[in-house]
C-alpha positions as a printed NumPy array, in Angstrom:
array([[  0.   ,   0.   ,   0.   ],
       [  1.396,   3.353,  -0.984],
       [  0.816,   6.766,   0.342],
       [ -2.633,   7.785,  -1.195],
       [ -0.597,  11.561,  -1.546],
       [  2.947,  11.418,  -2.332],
       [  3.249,  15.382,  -1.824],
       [  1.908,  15.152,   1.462],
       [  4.832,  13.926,   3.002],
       [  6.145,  16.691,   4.412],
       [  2.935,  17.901,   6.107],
       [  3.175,  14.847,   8.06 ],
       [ -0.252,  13.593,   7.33 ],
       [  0.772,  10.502,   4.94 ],
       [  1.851,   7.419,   6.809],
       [  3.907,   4.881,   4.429],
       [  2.24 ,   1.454,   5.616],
       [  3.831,   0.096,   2.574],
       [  7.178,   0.159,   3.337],
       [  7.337,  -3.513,   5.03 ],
       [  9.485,  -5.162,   6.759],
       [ 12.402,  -6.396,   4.573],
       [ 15.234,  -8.671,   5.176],
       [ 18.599,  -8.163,   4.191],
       [ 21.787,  -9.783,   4.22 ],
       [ 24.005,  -9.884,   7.973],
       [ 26.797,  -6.9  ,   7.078],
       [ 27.036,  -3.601,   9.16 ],
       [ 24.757,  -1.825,   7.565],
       [ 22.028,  -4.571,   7.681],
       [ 23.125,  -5.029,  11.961],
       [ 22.415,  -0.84 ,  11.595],
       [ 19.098,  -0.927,  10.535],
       [ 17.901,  -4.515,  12.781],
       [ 19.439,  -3.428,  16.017],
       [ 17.539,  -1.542,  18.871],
       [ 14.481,  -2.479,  17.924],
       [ 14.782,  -1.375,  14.309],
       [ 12.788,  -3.017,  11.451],
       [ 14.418,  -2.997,   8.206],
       [ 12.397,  -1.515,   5.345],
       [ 13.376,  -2.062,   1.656],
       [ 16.091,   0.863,   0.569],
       [ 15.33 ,   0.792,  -2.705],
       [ 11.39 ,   1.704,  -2.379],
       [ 12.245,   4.016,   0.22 ],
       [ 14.607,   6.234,  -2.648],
       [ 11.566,   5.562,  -4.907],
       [  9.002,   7.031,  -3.071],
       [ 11.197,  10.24 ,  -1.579],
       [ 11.857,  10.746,  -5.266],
       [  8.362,  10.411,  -6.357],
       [  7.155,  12.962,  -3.444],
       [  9.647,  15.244,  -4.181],
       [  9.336,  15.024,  -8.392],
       [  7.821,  18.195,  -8.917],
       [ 10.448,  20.505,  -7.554],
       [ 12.677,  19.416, -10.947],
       [ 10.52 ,  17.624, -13.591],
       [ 12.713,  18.634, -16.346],
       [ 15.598,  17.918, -14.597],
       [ 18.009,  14.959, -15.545],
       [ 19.198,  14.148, -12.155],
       [ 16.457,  12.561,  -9.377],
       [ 14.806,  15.257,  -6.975],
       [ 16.797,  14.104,  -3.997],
       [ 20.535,  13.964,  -6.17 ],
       [ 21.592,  16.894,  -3.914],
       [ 20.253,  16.007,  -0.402],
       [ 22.378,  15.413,   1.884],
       [ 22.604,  12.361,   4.389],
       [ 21.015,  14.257,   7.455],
       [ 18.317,  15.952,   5.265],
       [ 17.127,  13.003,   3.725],
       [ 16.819,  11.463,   7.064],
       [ 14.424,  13.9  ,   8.078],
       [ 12.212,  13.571,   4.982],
       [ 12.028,   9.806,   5.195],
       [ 10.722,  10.387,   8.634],
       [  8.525,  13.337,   7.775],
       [  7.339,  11.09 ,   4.857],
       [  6.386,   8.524,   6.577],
       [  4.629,   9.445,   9.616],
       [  1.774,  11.697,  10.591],
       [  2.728,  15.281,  11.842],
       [  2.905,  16.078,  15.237],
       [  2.381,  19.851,  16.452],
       [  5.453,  19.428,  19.442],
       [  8.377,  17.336,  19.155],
       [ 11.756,  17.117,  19.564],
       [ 14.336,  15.644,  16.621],
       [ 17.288,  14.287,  17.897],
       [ 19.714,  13.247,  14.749],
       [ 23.178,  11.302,  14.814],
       [ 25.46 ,  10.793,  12.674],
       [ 28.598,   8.801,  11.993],
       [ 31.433,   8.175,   8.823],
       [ 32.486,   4.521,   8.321],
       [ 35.614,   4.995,   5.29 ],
       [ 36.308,   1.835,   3.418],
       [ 38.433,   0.479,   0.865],
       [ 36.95 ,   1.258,  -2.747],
       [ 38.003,  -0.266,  -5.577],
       [ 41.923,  -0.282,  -6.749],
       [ 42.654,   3.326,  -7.657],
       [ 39.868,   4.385,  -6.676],
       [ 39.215,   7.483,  -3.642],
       [ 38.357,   5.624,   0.081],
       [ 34.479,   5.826,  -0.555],
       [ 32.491,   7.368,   2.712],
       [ 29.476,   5.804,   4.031],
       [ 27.11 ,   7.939,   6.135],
       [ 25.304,   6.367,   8.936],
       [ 22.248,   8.281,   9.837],
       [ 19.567,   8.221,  13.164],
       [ 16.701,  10.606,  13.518],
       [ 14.329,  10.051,  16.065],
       [ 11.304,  12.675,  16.969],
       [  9.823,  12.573,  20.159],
       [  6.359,  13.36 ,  20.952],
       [  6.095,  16.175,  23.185],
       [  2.053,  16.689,  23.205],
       [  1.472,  14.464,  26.135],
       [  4.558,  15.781,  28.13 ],
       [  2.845,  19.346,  28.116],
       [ -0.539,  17.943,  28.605],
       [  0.636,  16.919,  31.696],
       [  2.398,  20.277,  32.93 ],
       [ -0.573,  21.69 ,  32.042],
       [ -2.904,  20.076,  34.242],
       [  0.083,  19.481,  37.572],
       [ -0.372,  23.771,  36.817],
       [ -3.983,  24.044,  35.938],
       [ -6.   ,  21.242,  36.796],
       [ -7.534,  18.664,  34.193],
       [-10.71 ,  20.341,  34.134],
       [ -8.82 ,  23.177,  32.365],
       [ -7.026,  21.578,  29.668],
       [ -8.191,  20.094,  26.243],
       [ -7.727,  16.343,  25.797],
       [ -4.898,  14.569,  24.784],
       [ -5.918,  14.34 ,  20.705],
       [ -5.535,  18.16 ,  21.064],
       [ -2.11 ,  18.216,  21.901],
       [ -1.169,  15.095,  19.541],
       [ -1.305,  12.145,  19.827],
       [  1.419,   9.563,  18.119],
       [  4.477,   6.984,  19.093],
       [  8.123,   8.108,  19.792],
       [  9.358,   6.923,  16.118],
       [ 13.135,   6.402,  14.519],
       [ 14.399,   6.022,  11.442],
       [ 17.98 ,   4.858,  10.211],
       [ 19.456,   5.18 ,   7.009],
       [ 22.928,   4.43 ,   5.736],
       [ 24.031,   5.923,   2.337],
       [ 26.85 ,   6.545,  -0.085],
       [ 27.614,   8.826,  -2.761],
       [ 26.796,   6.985,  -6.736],
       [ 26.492,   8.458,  -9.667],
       [ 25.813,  12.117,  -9.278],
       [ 23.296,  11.144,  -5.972],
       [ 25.011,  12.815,  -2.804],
       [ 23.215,  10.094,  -0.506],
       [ 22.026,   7.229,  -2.16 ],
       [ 20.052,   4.977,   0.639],
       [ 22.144,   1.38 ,   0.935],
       [ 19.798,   0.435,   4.063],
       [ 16.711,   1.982,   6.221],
       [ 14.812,   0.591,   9.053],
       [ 12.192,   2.254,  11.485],
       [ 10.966,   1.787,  14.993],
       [  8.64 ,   2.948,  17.522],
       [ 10.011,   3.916,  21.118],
       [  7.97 ,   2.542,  23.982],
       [  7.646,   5.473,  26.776],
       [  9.672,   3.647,  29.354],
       [ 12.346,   3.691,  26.265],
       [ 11.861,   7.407,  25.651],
       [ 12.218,   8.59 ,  29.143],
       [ 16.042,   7.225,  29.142],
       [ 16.82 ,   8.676,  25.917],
       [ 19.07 ,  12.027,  25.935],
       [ 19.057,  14.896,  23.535],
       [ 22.457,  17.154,  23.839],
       [ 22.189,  16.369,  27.596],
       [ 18.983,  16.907,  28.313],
       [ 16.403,  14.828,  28.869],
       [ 14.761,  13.481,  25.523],
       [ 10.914,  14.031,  27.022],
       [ 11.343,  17.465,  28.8  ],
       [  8.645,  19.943,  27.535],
       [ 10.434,  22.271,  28.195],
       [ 12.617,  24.246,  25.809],
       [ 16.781,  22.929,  26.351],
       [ 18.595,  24.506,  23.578],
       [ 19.37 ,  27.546,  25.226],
       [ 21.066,  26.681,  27.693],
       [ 22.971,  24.042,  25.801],
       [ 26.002,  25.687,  25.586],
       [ 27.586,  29.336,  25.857],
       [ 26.17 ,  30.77 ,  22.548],
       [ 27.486,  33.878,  20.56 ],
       [ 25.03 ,  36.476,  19.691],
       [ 22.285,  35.669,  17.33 ],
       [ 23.046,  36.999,  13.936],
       [ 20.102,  36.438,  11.232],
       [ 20.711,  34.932,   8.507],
       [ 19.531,  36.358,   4.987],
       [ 17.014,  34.551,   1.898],
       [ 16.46 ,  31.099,   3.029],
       [ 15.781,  28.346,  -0.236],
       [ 13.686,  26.031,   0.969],
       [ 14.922,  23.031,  -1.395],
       [ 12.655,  20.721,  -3.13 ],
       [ 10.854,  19.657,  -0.745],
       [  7.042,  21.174,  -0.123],
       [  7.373,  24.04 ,   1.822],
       [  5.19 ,  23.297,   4.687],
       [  6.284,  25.084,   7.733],
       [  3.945,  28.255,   7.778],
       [  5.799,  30.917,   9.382],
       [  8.397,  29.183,  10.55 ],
       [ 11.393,  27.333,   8.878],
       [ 10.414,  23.088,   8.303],
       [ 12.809,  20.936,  10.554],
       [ 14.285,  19.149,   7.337],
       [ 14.962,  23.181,   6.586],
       [ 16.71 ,  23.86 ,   9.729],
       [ 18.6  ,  20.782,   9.371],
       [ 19.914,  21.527,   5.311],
       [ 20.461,  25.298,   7.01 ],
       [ 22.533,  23.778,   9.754],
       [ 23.957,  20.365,   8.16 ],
       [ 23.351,  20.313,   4.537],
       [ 26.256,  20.668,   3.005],
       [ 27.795,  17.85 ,   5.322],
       [ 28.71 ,  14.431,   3.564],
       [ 31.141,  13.215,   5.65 ],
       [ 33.547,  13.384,   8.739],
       [ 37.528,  13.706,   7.901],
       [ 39.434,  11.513,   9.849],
       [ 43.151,  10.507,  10.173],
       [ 42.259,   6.876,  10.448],
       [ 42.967,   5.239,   6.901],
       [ 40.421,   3.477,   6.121],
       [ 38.522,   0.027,   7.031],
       [ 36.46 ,  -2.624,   6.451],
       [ 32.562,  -1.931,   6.384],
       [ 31.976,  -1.191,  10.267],
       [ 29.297,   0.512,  11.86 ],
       [ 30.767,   4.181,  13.353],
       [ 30.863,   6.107,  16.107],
       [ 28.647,   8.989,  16.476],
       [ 30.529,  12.314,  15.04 ],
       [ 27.277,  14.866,  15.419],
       [ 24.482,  14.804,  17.444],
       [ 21.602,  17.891,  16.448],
       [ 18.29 ,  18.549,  18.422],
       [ 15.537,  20.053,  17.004],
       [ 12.62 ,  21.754,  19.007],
       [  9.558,  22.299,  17.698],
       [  6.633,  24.633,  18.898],
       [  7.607,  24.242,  22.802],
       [  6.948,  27.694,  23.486],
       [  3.381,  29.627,  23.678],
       [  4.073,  31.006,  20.3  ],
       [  4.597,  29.1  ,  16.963],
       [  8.397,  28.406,  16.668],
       [ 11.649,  25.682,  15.952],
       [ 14.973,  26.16 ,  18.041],
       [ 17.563,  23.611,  16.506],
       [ 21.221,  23.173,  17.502],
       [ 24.309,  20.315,  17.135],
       [ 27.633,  19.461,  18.786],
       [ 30.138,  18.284,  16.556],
       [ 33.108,  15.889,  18.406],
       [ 35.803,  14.27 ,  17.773],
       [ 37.452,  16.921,  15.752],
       [ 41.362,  17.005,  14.552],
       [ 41.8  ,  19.902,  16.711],
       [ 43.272,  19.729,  20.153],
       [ 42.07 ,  23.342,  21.379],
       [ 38.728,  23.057,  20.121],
       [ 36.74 ,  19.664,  22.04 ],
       [ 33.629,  20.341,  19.708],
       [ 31.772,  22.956,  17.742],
       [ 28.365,  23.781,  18.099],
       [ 25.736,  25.86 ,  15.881],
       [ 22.311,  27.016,  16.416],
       [ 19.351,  28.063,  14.256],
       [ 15.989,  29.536,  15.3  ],
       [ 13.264,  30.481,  13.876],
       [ 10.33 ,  32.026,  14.648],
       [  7.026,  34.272,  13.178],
       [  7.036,  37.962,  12.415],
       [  3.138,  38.135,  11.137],
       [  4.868,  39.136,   7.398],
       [  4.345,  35.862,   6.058],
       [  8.292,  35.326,   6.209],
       [ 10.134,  33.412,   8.89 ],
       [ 12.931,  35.333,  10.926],
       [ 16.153,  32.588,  10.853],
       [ 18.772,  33.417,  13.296],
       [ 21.777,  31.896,  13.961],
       [ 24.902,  31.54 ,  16.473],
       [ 27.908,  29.598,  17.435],
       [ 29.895,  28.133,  20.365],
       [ 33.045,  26.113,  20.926],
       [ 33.283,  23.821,  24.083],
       [ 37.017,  23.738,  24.915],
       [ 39.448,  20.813,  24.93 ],
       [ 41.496,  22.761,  27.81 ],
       [ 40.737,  25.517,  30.117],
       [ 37.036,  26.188,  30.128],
       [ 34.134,  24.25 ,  29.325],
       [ 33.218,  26.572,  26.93 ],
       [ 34.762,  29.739,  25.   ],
       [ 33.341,  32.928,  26.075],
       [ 30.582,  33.971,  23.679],
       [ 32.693,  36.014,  20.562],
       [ 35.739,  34.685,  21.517],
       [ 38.063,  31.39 ,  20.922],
       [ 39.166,  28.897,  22.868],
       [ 42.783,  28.881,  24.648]])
């Protein structure tokens, strides 16, 4: 069974029942997308059906809509594809480079492991709301959403022109005892309340000019689309450098971890952030970037961003504008 609206898949509102379960062969990325209660789902229908959704951004175009997505954005749009929207979540995406041997003379060929899970935050601030109000005073749970905790996983590779090519894909839902243990940049994965802020020692927020929304439907009202934050914030990111040469097919360690927050305020907006580790650098223990977005009543989102650098020496953080020792 296919979505009965391919375009909708970005509004949330299409669920992909016909993605089944699909079996694959026992190799890294096969133990990626089986493992922690993932389901494989066949790679090759998922490409076909992001493709298909996305077809009329390019139709005269001789390269596939998604060609020039990158790993972490095409995460989000299988997700967004594939299950119904939710009005408050919370993305959490991580991400990992496995290098292996290609072919003699050929480049070492990257493969990208991806994980995007979104939370659902509706219940969470059902709850606050009646501890602070009483349950005779607050709407019922299908008016704050209601939905499962859900991942996805995809590993790709560059081929032919395609930045991210999907190899493998699986999907889960995340029981609530599950959820409660899960972290998002150290916070708690289920908070309701807003963590970004105070995630690390942020520069000032600068705004950032014209934002292209990519091929994907542009469903966000007044505020930027997650899978818009995260081509804004990790787009143009296909891999992580290393000095390690490189290895047999292995499943990585996690390089980047981003949050995304959306609508956890009292007025429409998406607060996003990552930490990047493990960097070839030994004053700087990880950089971190931050976009937000929010409404101005003009019909155009406002998109701000800012940086911070947590320290490999001295303190845990460079002072905001400055570097660290």
């Amino acid at each position: 069974m296919k979505t009965s609206t391919a375009i909708a898949l970005l509004s949330g509102m299409a669920v992909m029942t016909g993605l089944a379960p699909f079996t694959v062969h026992a190799d890294p990325s096969a133990q990626f997308v089986n493992e922690g209660g993932y389901a494989a789902v066949e790679p090759d229908r998922l490409w076909d059906e992001i493709n298909k959704a996305l077809s009329h951004a390019s139709p005269q175009s001789a390269f596939l809509p998604a060609a020039d997505i990158g790993p972490m954005p095409l995460a989000v749009i299988a997700l967004d594809m594939s299950e119904h929207g939710l009005e408050s979540v919370r993305y959490r995406i991580r991400y990992g480079t496995n290098w292996i041997d290609a072919p003699p003379s050929a480049a070492p060929l990257p493969i990208s492991y991806i994980e995007v899970v979104r939370f659902n935050l509706g219940p969470a601030i059902r709850h606050d709301l009646i501890g602070a109000l009483g349950e005779e005073h607050v709407a019922g749970e299908e008016e704050f959403g209601v939905g499962p905790h859900v991942g996805w996983r995809l590993v790709t590779r560059p081929v032919m022109g395609n930045r991210a090519m999907i190899m493998a894909a699986g999907r889960m839902e995340m029981g609530m005892q599950a959820a409660q243990g899960e972290v998002c940049l150290g916070s708690p994965c289920l908070d309701a309340r807003p963590s970004i802020e105070t995630a690390a020692a942020w520069g000032e927020m600068e705004p950032v000019g014209a934002v292209s929304q990519g091929p994907w439907p542009d469903t966000s009202g007044n505020v930027v689309a997650p899978v818009t934050a995260t081509n804004l914030l990790l787009g143009e990111i296909d891999n992580i450098e290393t000095d390690m040469a490189p290895s047999e097919p292995k499943i990585p360690d996690w390089a980047i971890e981003a949050v995304i927050e959306v609508n956890l305020g009292q007025d429409e907006g998406l607060d996003a952030a990552y930490r990047w580790d493990g960097l070839l650098d030994d004053s700087v223990a990880a950089i971190w970037e931050r976009l937000a977005s929010f409404s101005t009543g003009s019909g155009e989102p406002a998109v701000f961003r800012a940086s911070a650098y947590e320290c490999a020496r001295g303190p845990e953080f460079a002072p905001p504008g400055a570097f660290c020792p």
